[in-house]
Structure formats: C-alpha cells, structure tokens
Amino acid sequence: MKWTDDRSDNVDDRRGSGGGGGGAIVGGGLGTLIIAAIIFFLGGDPSSLLSSGGGHSSPTEQRELTASELKIREFVEMVTAENEQTWTKIFAENGMQYQPAVVVLFESTTQSGCGTAQAAMGPFYCPADQKVYMDMSFFKELQQQFGAQVTEFSIAYVMAHEMGHHVQTLLGTTQKVDALRRSGRYSEADMNRVSVATELQADFYAGVWAKQTDSREHILEPGDIQSAIEAAEAVGDDNIQKRSQGYVNQESFTHGSSAQRKEWFMKGYNTGDIKQGDTFNQLLK
C-alpha cells in the first residue's frame, strides 16, 4: 500500500499512557478465540457483549512508545485522513455533511462509550461515542490463529469496515437496527439475518472506500485487494464455525459467510457507488 502525505488529527493514541482498570465480561457461551474473531468486525451494538463489571486487569505502566509504534500511529493517522476525505466527498455528492469519527489506539484495556474495551476483542466501532477502538496486537493473532496474511492494506481494510459502521450511524441505519432489536418482535434467527446484512454493508462500504480513495490517491499496489479479501474470508462465519465446532450452522451467522464477505467488498470496490449497497433488500427478502 502506498502512503500518502495526508494525516488526521482524529486519532487518540492511548498506548503507553498507563490505564487498566475494570475488565470486561465477554459472554455468549463462546470461547475467547471465537469471540475475538466475531468482534473483529463488530459494529452495531458492541455494548451487548461488554460489561463494566467482572474481572480486573493490571494497569499498564507508563512508557515511551517505540519507533515502530510511532510508525503505526502515523499509518493510522494517514488511513483515517483518507477515510475522512473520501467520505466527505461521497456525502457532499449526496447532499449531506460527513462528521468524522475518532480512532482510538490502545493496549490491553481502555474505556469506551460502549463499556470496557479489551485487546482480545479486536477492533470495533462504538456508536455511543462514534469512535473506532483498535488494539493492534490483534492483527498478530489474526495471522497466527486464522492464517490470514496481515499487510498494511488488510489493516486499512479493517479500519474502512469499522468506518463503514460509522457511516451507517450517520445515515441512521445503526439506529434502525437497534430499534428492531429492542422491539422484541423478532426472533434471534431474524436478528441474526439483520446483523449479517449490517456487517456485509460495512464490507461494501469498505470496498467503496478502497475504490474511490485509489482513484484519488493511487494507494493500491499489487496484492492489496487480495490481502483484504483474505482477511474478510478468514473471519467469515462459516470459517469460524468449521474451526471451532467442525460444522456450519447458517442460521446462527451474524457476520456473513466468507463468500458473502468477499462478494460485498468486491461489489463496493467494483462499483465505487454507495447507492449499490442495499444489503438489507438483497438479503432479507
């Protein structure tokens, strides 16, 4: 991935600043590894998997960031800036104003508007405070435990997916999904299908971002799109279930199959058109 000269001020780097505090109870009856994979692309309502109570984690000692960590911050500032520029342009073309999200870099644990964020949960977007939370150590686990080759662009893709959830919040999609969930009128299987549509739309928006940003800044290098696809496929529901339980139960999908994740990311990338991403009408007929 080619770097640009753009940098965003909307990055809150909490690494090395100490912290710790109350840990989170991660429920749902799943193993830690599976939860980490699922929340890797979490968007709509992470508060449902977070709790302010539970165990405790040791505070992180204050320290100076390493040169490598400072480089990571610069990379995140660049990708954040390119998201802001691309989505500002797309919103303006549709008669709307884009409001940037803040990206929080942390290690071990930190507080979010959705509860306590922990490293094992992976990157997620919190609608309550409109921030993306990222502990970069998760990408090492993604490569080691799920076999996905982690590149700069696969990290950029994950950020773009989470920014896609921010776009959904700005457009009111997140609020509509939450209202459906709170209504109590729909079964767990029905809400799982809604969740899949929500996540695949965020994949679609990530593809739109990649296309439009590359058209403007020529950021893509050979292999970049393939690395994003591999990251998406690695955490497809079917792949996770095969690895964890040895069989696939499609009714319990919450994020979409590996094939669906690739399909909708590529649809966004091939069209570059936000209006082509109505996953809800496509999947909930």
PDB file of N, CA, C and O in Angstrom, residues 98-155:
ATOM      1  N   TYR A  98     -20.503  15.089   6.169  1.00  0.00           N
ATOM      2  CA  TYR A  98     -19.860  13.995   6.891  1.00  0.00           C
ATOM      3  C   TYR A  98     -19.258  14.499   8.199  1.00  0.00           C
ATOM      4  O   TYR A  98     -18.604  15.543   8.231  1.00  0.00           O
ATOM      5  N   GLN A  99     -19.479  13.757   9.275  1.00  0.00           N
ATOM      6  CA  GLN A  99     -18.884  14.057  10.568  1.00  0.00           C
ATOM      7  C   GLN A  99     -17.851  12.973  10.887  1.00  0.00           C
ATOM      8  O   GLN A  99     -18.203  11.799  11.011  1.00  0.00           O
ATOM      9  N   PRO A 100     -16.569  13.327  11.008  1.00  0.00           N
ATOM     10  CA  PRO A 100     -15.518  12.318  11.199  1.00  0.00           C
ATOM     11  C   PRO A 100     -15.658  11.541  12.503  1.00  0.00           C
ATOM     12  O   PRO A 100     -16.179  12.061  13.503  1.00  0.00           O
ATOM     13  N   ALA A 101     -15.189  10.313  12.480  1.00  0.00           N
ATOM     14  CA  ALA A 101     -15.077   9.504  13.692  1.00  0.00           C
ATOM     15  C   ALA A 101     -13.664   9.656  14.246  1.00  0.00           C
ATOM     16  O   ALA A 101     -12.739  10.038  13.530  1.00  0.00           O
ATOM     17  N   VAL A 102     -13.506   9.352  15.522  1.00  0.00           N
ATOM     18  CA  VAL A 102     -12.191   9.329  16.159  1.00  0.00           C
ATOM     19  C   VAL A 102     -11.716   7.882  16.235  1.00  0.00           C
ATOM     20  O   VAL A 102     -12.498   6.977  16.531  1.00  0.00           O
ATOM     21  N   VAL A 103     -10.441   7.643  15.947  1.00  0.00           N
ATOM     22  CA  VAL A 103      -9.847   6.318  16.074  1.00  0.00           C
ATOM     23  C   VAL A 103      -9.006   6.290  17.345  1.00  0.00           C
ATOM     24  O   VAL A 103      -8.119   7.128  17.529  1.00  0.00           O
ATOM     25  N   VAL A 104      -9.301   5.341  18.226  1.00  0.00           N
ATOM     26  CA  VAL A 104      -8.587   5.205  19.491  1.00  0.00           C
ATOM     27  C   VAL A 104      -7.636   4.015  19.395  1.00  0.00           C
ATOM     28  O   VAL A 104      -8.065   2.887  19.155  1.00  0.00           O
ATOM     29  N   LEU A 105      -6.350   4.271  19.585  1.00  0.00           N
ATOM     30  CA  LEU A 105      -5.363   3.203  19.680  1.00  0.00           C
ATOM     31  C   LEU A 105      -5.110   2.926  21.155  1.00  0.00           C
ATOM     32  O   LEU A 105      -4.867   3.853  21.932  1.00  0.00           O
ATOM     33  N   PHE A 106      -5.186   1.661  21.555  1.00  0.00           N
ATOM     34  CA  PHE A 106      -4.967   1.333  22.957  1.00  0.00           C
ATOM     35  C   PHE A 106      -4.262  -0.005  23.064  1.00  0.00           C
ATOM     36  O   PHE A 106      -4.107  -0.739  22.084  1.00  0.00           O
ATOM     37  N   GLU A 107      -3.807  -0.311  24.255  1.00  0.00           N
ATOM     38  CA  GLU A 107      -3.212  -1.614  24.532  1.00  0.00           C
ATOM     39  C   GLU A 107      -3.808  -2.169  25.816  1.00  0.00           C
ATOM     40  O   GLU A 107      -4.044  -1.430  26.759  1.00  0.00           O
ATOM     41  N   SER A 108      -4.097  -3.438  25.796  1.00  0.00           N
ATOM     42  CA  SER A 108      -4.644  -4.169  26.939  1.00  0.00           C
ATOM     43  C   SER A 108      -6.110  -3.823  27.181  1.00  0.00           C
ATOM     44  O   SER A 108      -6.988  -4.622  26.885  1.00  0.00           O
ATOM     45  N   THR A 109      -6.400  -2.634  27.698  1.00  0.00           N
ATOM     46  CA  THR A 109      -7.778  -2.279  28.001  1.00  0.00           C
ATOM     47  C   THR A 109      -7.944  -0.772  28.036  1.00  0.00           C
ATOM     48  O   THR A 109      -6.996  -0.040  28.308  1.00  0.00           O
ATOM     49  N   THR A 110      -9.141  -0.298  27.717  1.00  0.00           N
ATOM     50  CA  THR A 110      -9.455   1.126  27.816  1.00  0.00           C
ATOM     51  C   THR A 110     -10.967   1.273  27.932  1.00  0.00           C
ATOM     52  O   THR A 110     -11.708   0.315  27.722  1.00  0.00           O
ATOM     53  N   GLN A 111     -11.414   2.450  28.265  1.00  0.00           N
ATOM     54  CA  GLN A 111     -12.841   2.702  28.395  1.00  0.00           C
ATOM     55  C   GLN A 111     -13.411   3.252  27.084  1.00  0.00           C
ATOM     56  O   GLN A 111     -12.793   4.106  26.448  1.00  0.00           O
ATOM     57  N   SER A 112     -14.574   2.739  26.711  1.00  0.00           N
ATOM     58  CA  SER A 112     -15.277   3.243  25.534  1.00  0.00           C
ATOM     59  C   SER A 112     -16.693   3.634  25.935  1.00  0.00           C
ATOM     60  O   SER A 112     -17.138   3.318  27.036  1.00  0.00           O
ATOM     61  N   GLY A 113     -17.389   4.295  25.034  1.00  0.00           N
ATOM     62  CA  GLY A 113     -18.779   4.648  25.291  1.00  0.00           C
ATOM     63  C   GLY A 113     -19.689   3.447  25.361  1.00  0.00           C
ATOM     64  O   GLY A 113     -20.847   3.551  25.765  1.00  0.00           O
ATOM     65  N   CYS A 114     -19.186   2.281  24.974  1.00  0.00           N
ATOM     66  CA  CYS A 114     -19.961   1.038  24.995  1.00  0.00           C
ATOM     67  C   CYS A 114     -19.520   0.114  26.124  1.00  0.00           C
ATOM     68  O   CYS A 114     -19.935  -1.040  26.180  1.00  0.00           O
ATOM     69  N   GLY A 115     -18.643   0.596  27.006  1.00  0.00           N
ATOM     70  CA  GLY A 115     -18.149  -0.239  28.090  1.00  0.00           C
ATOM     71  C   GLY A 115     -16.641  -0.381  28.011  1.00  0.00           C
ATOM     72  O   GLY A 115     -15.965   0.362  27.309  1.00  0.00           O
ATOM     73  N   THR A 116     -16.108  -1.353  28.732  1.00  0.00           N
ATOM     74  CA  THR A 116     -14.669  -1.574  28.756  1.00  0.00           C
ATOM     75  C   THR A 116     -14.227  -2.328  27.512  1.00  0.00           C
ATOM     76  O   THR A 116     -14.757  -3.394  27.204  1.00  0.00           O
ATOM     77  N   ALA A 117     -13.264  -1.762  26.805  1.00  0.00           N
ATOM     78  CA  ALA A 117     -12.702  -2.419  25.617  1.00  0.00           C
ATOM     79  C   ALA A 117     -11.459  -3.187  26.020  1.00  0.00           C
ATOM     80  O   ALA A 117     -10.643  -2.688  26.791  1.00  0.00           O
ATOM     81  N   GLN A 118     -11.331  -4.415  25.517  1.00  0.00           N
ATOM     82  CA  GLN A 118     -10.171  -5.238  25.819  1.00  0.00           C
ATOM     83  C   GLN A 118      -9.478  -5.668  24.532  1.00  0.00           C
ATOM     84  O   GLN A 118     -10.109  -5.804  23.482  1.00  0.00           O
ATOM     85  N   ALA A 119      -8.180  -5.929  24.654  1.00  0.00           N
ATOM     86  CA  ALA A 119      -7.378  -6.282  23.488  1.00  0.00           C
ATOM     87  C   ALA A 119      -7.921  -7.512  22.772  1.00  0.00           C
ATOM     88  O   ALA A 119      -7.956  -7.565  21.543  1.00  0.00           O
ATOM     89  N   ALA A 120      -8.384  -8.514  23.534  1.00  0.00           N
ATOM     90  CA  ALA A 120      -8.835  -9.770  22.930  1.00  0.00           C
ATOM     91  C   ALA A 120     -10.075  -9.603  22.064  1.00  0.00           C
ATOM     92  O   ALA A 120     -10.419 -10.481  21.286  1.00  0.00           O
ATOM     93  N   MET A 121     -10.745  -8.463  22.169  1.00  0.00           N
ATOM     94  CA  MET A 121     -11.967  -8.250  21.412  1.00  0.00           C
ATOM     95  C   MET A 121     -11.703  -7.818  19.977  1.00  0.00           C
ATOM     96  O   MET A 121     -12.584  -7.908  19.135  1.00  0.00           O
ATOM     97  N   GLY A 122     -10.509  -7.340  19.705  1.00  0.00           N
ATOM     98  CA  GLY A 122     -10.225  -6.876  18.358  1.00  0.00           C
ATOM     99  C   GLY A 122     -10.845  -5.525  18.071  1.00  0.00           C
ATOM    100  O   GLY A 122     -11.553  -4.956  18.909  1.00  0.00           O
ATOM    101  N   PRO A 123     -10.610  -4.979  16.893  1.00  0.00           N
ATOM    102  CA  PRO A 123     -11.155  -3.664  16.531  1.00  0.00           C
ATOM    103  C   PRO A 123     -12.677  -3.657  16.505  1.00  0.00           C
ATOM    104  O   PRO A 123     -13.299  -4.608  16.072  1.00  0.00           O
ATOM    105  N   PHE A 124     -13.277  -2.566  16.999  1.00  0.00           N
ATOM    106  CA  PHE A 124     -14.724  -2.426  16.906  1.00  0.00           C
ATOM    107  C   PHE A 124     -15.094  -0.952  16.872  1.00  0.00           C
ATOM    108  O   PHE A 124     -14.314  -0.077  17.243  1.00  0.00           O
ATOM    109  N   TYR A 125     -16.308  -0.684  16.401  1.00  0.00           N
ATOM    110  CA  TYR A 125     -16.853   0.667  16.375  1.00  0.00           C
ATOM    111  C   TYR A 125     -17.924   0.780  17.451  1.00  0.00           C
ATOM    112  O   TYR A 125     -18.775  -0.095  17.594  1.00  0.00           O
ATOM    113  N   CYS A 126     -17.870   1.873  18.221  1.00  0.00           N
ATOM    114  CA  CYS A 126     -18.870   2.124  19.262  1.00  0.00           C
ATOM    115  C   CYS A 126     -19.776   3.263  18.816  1.00  0.00           C
ATOM    116  O   CYS A 126     -19.323   4.414  18.726  1.00  0.00           O
ATOM    117  N   PRO A 127     -21.045   2.977  18.506  1.00  0.00           N
ATOM    118  CA  PRO A 127     -21.960   4.034  18.071  1.00  0.00           C
ATOM    119  C   PRO A 127     -22.205   5.100  19.135  1.00  0.00           C
ATOM    120  O   PRO A 127     -22.479   6.252  18.808  1.00  0.00           O
ATOM    121  N   ALA A 128     -22.101   4.721  20.419  1.00  0.00           N
ATOM    122  CA  ALA A 128     -22.433   5.650  21.500  1.00  0.00           C
ATOM    123  C   ALA A 128     -21.516   6.866  21.516  1.00  0.00           C
ATOM    124  O   ALA A 128     -21.954   7.982  21.803  1.00  0.00           O
ATOM    125  N   ASP A 129     -20.226   6.658  21.224  1.00  0.00           N
ATOM    126  CA  ASP A 129     -19.300   7.785  21.197  1.00  0.00           C
ATOM    127  C   ASP A 129     -18.708   8.038  19.809  1.00  0.00           C
ATOM    128  O   ASP A 129     -17.878   8.917  19.633  1.00  0.00           O
ATOM    129  N   GLN A 130     -19.164   7.240  18.823  1.00  0.00           N
ATOM    130  CA  GLN A 130     -18.730   7.390  17.428  1.00  0.00           C
ATOM    131  C   GLN A 130     -17.204   7.324  17.314  1.00  0.00           C
ATOM    132  O   GLN A 130     -16.568   8.158  16.671  1.00  0.00           O
ATOM    133  N   LYS A 131     -16.647   6.271  17.931  1.00  0.00           N
ATOM    134  CA  LYS A 131     -15.202   6.052  17.883  1.00  0.00           C
ATOM    135  C   LYS A 131     -14.890   4.620  17.476  1.00  0.00           C
ATOM    136  O   LYS A 131     -15.651   3.702  17.779  1.00  0.00           O
ATOM    137  N   VAL A 132     -13.771   4.453  16.786  1.00  0.00           N
ATOM    138  CA  VAL A 132     -13.257   3.137  16.422  1.00  0.00           C
ATOM    139  C   VAL A 132     -12.141   2.792  17.400  1.00  0.00           C
ATOM    140  O   VAL A 132     -11.219   3.595  17.609  1.00  0.00           O
ATOM    141  N   TYR A 133     -12.218   1.618  18.017  1.00  0.00           N
ATOM    142  CA  TYR A 133     -11.227   1.189  19.001  1.00  0.00           C
ATOM    143  C   TYR A 133     -10.368   0.072  18.414  1.00  0.00           C
ATOM    144  O   TYR A 133     -10.893  -0.928  17.914  1.00  0.00           O
ATOM    145  N   MET A 134      -9.052   0.244  18.509  1.00  0.00           N
ATOM    146  CA  MET A 134      -8.140  -0.723  17.894  1.00  0.00           C
ATOM    147  C   MET A 134      -6.952  -1.004  18.804  1.00  0.00           C
ATOM    148  O   MET A 134      -6.225  -0.086  19.193  1.00  0.00           O
ATOM    149  N   ASP A 135      -6.780  -2.267  19.162  1.00  0.00           N
ATOM    150  CA  ASP A 135      -5.532  -2.729  19.759  1.00  0.00           C
ATOM    151  C   ASP A 135      -4.805  -3.503  18.669  1.00  0.00           C
ATOM    152  O   ASP A 135      -5.268  -4.554  18.230  1.00  0.00           O
ATOM    153  N   MET A 136      -3.675  -2.986  18.237  1.00  0.00           N
ATOM    154  CA  MET A 136      -3.008  -3.517  17.048  1.00  0.00           C
ATOM    155  C   MET A 136      -2.476  -4.935  17.246  1.00  0.00           C
ATOM    156  O   MET A 136      -2.191  -5.628  16.276  1.00  0.00           O
ATOM    157  N   SER A 137      -2.352  -5.383  18.507  1.00  0.00           N
ATOM    158  CA  SER A 137      -1.847  -6.733  18.742  1.00  0.00           C
ATOM    159  C   SER A 137      -2.785  -7.792  18.189  1.00  0.00           C
ATOM    160  O   SER A 137      -2.378  -8.933  17.952  1.00  0.00           O
ATOM    161  N   PHE A 138      -4.041  -7.435  17.951  1.00  0.00           N
ATOM    162  CA  PHE A 138      -4.994  -8.418  17.446  1.00  0.00           C
ATOM    163  C   PHE A 138      -4.610  -8.919  16.061  1.00  0.00           C
ATOM    164  O   PHE A 138      -4.873 -10.064  15.700  1.00  0.00           O
ATOM    165  N   PHE A 139      -3.971  -8.053  15.265  1.00  0.00           N
ATOM    166  CA  PHE A 139      -3.634  -8.458  13.909  1.00  0.00           C
ATOM    167  C   PHE A 139      -2.602  -9.581  13.898  1.00  0.00           C
ATOM    168  O   PHE A 139      -2.572 -10.408  12.987  1.00  0.00           O
ATOM    169  N   LYS A 140      -1.762  -9.621  14.928  1.00  0.00           N
ATOM    170  CA  LYS A 140      -0.816 -10.724  15.044  1.00  0.00           C
ATOM    171  C   LYS A 140      -1.572 -12.035  15.279  1.00  0.00           C
ATOM    172  O   LYS A 140      -1.248 -13.077  14.696  1.00  0.00           O
ATOM    173  N   GLU A 141      -2.623 -11.968  16.114  1.00  0.00           N
ATOM    174  CA  GLU A 141      -3.431 -13.160  16.364  1.00  0.00           C
ATOM    175  C   GLU A 141      -4.185 -13.591  15.105  1.00  0.00           C
ATOM    176  O   GLU A 141      -4.325 -14.787  14.837  1.00  0.00           O
ATOM    177  N   LEU A 142      -4.650 -12.617  14.347  1.00  0.00           N
ATOM    178  CA  LEU A 142      -5.367 -12.946  13.117  1.00  0.00           C
ATOM    179  C   LEU A 142      -4.477 -13.754  12.186  1.00  0.00           C
ATOM    180  O   LEU A 142      -4.916 -14.725  11.567  1.00  0.00           O
ATOM    181  N   GLN A 143      -3.222 -13.376  12.109  1.00  0.00           N
ATOM    182  CA  GLN A 143      -2.295 -14.073  11.224  1.00  0.00           C
ATOM    183  C   GLN A 143      -1.913 -15.425  11.796  1.00  0.00           C
ATOM    184  O   GLN A 143      -1.889 -16.432  11.072  1.00  0.00           O
ATOM    185  N   GLN A 144      -1.636 -15.476  13.086  1.00  0.00           N
ATOM    186  CA  GLN A 144      -1.153 -16.712  13.692  1.00  0.00           C
ATOM    187  C   GLN A 144      -2.248 -17.761  13.832  1.00  0.00           C
ATOM    188  O   GLN A 144      -2.015 -18.951  13.619  1.00  0.00           O
ATOM    189  N   GLN A 145      -3.470 -17.330  14.202  1.00  0.00           N
ATOM    190  CA  GLN A 145      -4.520 -18.293  14.526  1.00  0.00           C
ATOM    191  C   GLN A 145      -5.511 -18.527  13.393  1.00  0.00           C
ATOM    192  O   GLN A 145      -6.179 -19.549  13.368  1.00  0.00           O
ATOM    193  N   PHE A 146      -5.619 -17.577  12.463  1.00  0.00           N
ATOM    194  CA  PHE A 146      -6.573 -17.731  11.376  1.00  0.00           C
ATOM    195  C   PHE A 146      -5.912 -17.817  10.010  1.00  0.00           C
ATOM    196  O   PHE A 146      -6.580 -17.971   8.999  1.00  0.00           O
ATOM    197  N   GLY A 147      -4.596 -17.672   9.966  1.00  0.00           N
ATOM    198  CA  GLY A 147      -3.865 -17.880   8.730  1.00  0.00           C
ATOM    199  C   GLY A 147      -4.010 -16.786   7.696  1.00  0.00           C
ATOM    200  O   GLY A 147      -3.641 -16.976   6.535  1.00  0.00           O
ATOM    201  N   ALA A 148      -4.538 -15.637   8.088  1.00  0.00           N
ATOM    202  CA  ALA A 148      -4.661 -14.532   7.132  1.00  0.00           C
ATOM    203  C   ALA A 148      -3.374 -13.736   7.114  1.00  0.00           C
ATOM    204  O   ALA A 148      -2.832 -13.375   8.160  1.00  0.00           O
ATOM    205  N   GLN A 149      -2.853 -13.480   5.930  1.00  0.00           N
ATOM    206  CA  GLN A 149      -1.645 -12.673   5.821  1.00  0.00           C
ATOM    207  C   GLN A 149      -1.991 -11.213   6.100  1.00  0.00           C
ATOM    208  O   GLN A 149      -2.814 -10.607   5.425  1.00  0.00           O
ATOM    209  N   VAL A 150      -1.385 -10.675   7.136  1.00  0.00           N
ATOM    210  CA  VAL A 150      -1.679  -9.301   7.529  1.00  0.00           C
ATOM    211  C   VAL A 150      -0.716  -8.345   6.833  1.00  0.00           C
ATOM    212  O   VAL A 150       0.502  -8.448   6.993  1.00  0.00           O
ATOM    213  N   THR A 151      -1.280  -7.445   6.052  1.00  0.00           N
ATOM    214  CA  THR A 151      -0.498  -6.430   5.352  1.00  0.00           C
ATOM    215  C   THR A 151      -1.003  -5.049   5.776  1.00  0.00           C
ATOM    216  O   THR A 151      -2.000  -4.932   6.482  1.00  0.00           O
ATOM    217  N   GLU A 152      -0.329  -4.012   5.325  1.00  0.00           N
ATOM    218  CA  GLU A 152      -0.805  -2.666   5.615  1.00  0.00           C
ATOM    219  C   GLU A 152      -2.218  -2.469   5.086  1.00  0.00           C
ATOM    220  O   GLU A 152      -3.072  -1.868   5.752  1.00  0.00           O
ATOM    221  N   PHE A 153      -2.483  -3.007   3.894  1.00  0.00           N
ATOM    222  CA  PHE A 153      -3.811  -2.765   3.339  1.00  0.00           C
ATOM    223  C   PHE A 153      -4.888  -3.603   4.006  1.00  0.00           C
ATOM    224  O   PHE A 153      -6.043  -3.180   4.079  1.00  0.00           O
ATOM    225  N   SER A 154      -4.554  -4.779   4.531  1.00  0.00           N
ATOM    226  CA  SER A 154      -5.568  -5.536   5.261  1.00  0.00           C
ATOM    227  C   SER A 154      -5.951  -4.805   6.545  1.00  0.00           C
ATOM    228  O   SER A 154      -7.110  -4.821   6.963  1.00  0.00           O
ATOM    229  N   ILE A 155      -4.987  -4.118   7.174  1.00  0.00           N
ATOM    230  CA  ILE A 155      -5.300  -3.280   8.330  1.00  0.00           C
ATOM    231  C   ILE A 155      -6.162  -2.099   7.895  1.00  0.00           C
ATOM    232  O   ILE A 155      -7.148  -1.744   8.557  1.00  0.00           O
TER     233      ILE A 155
END
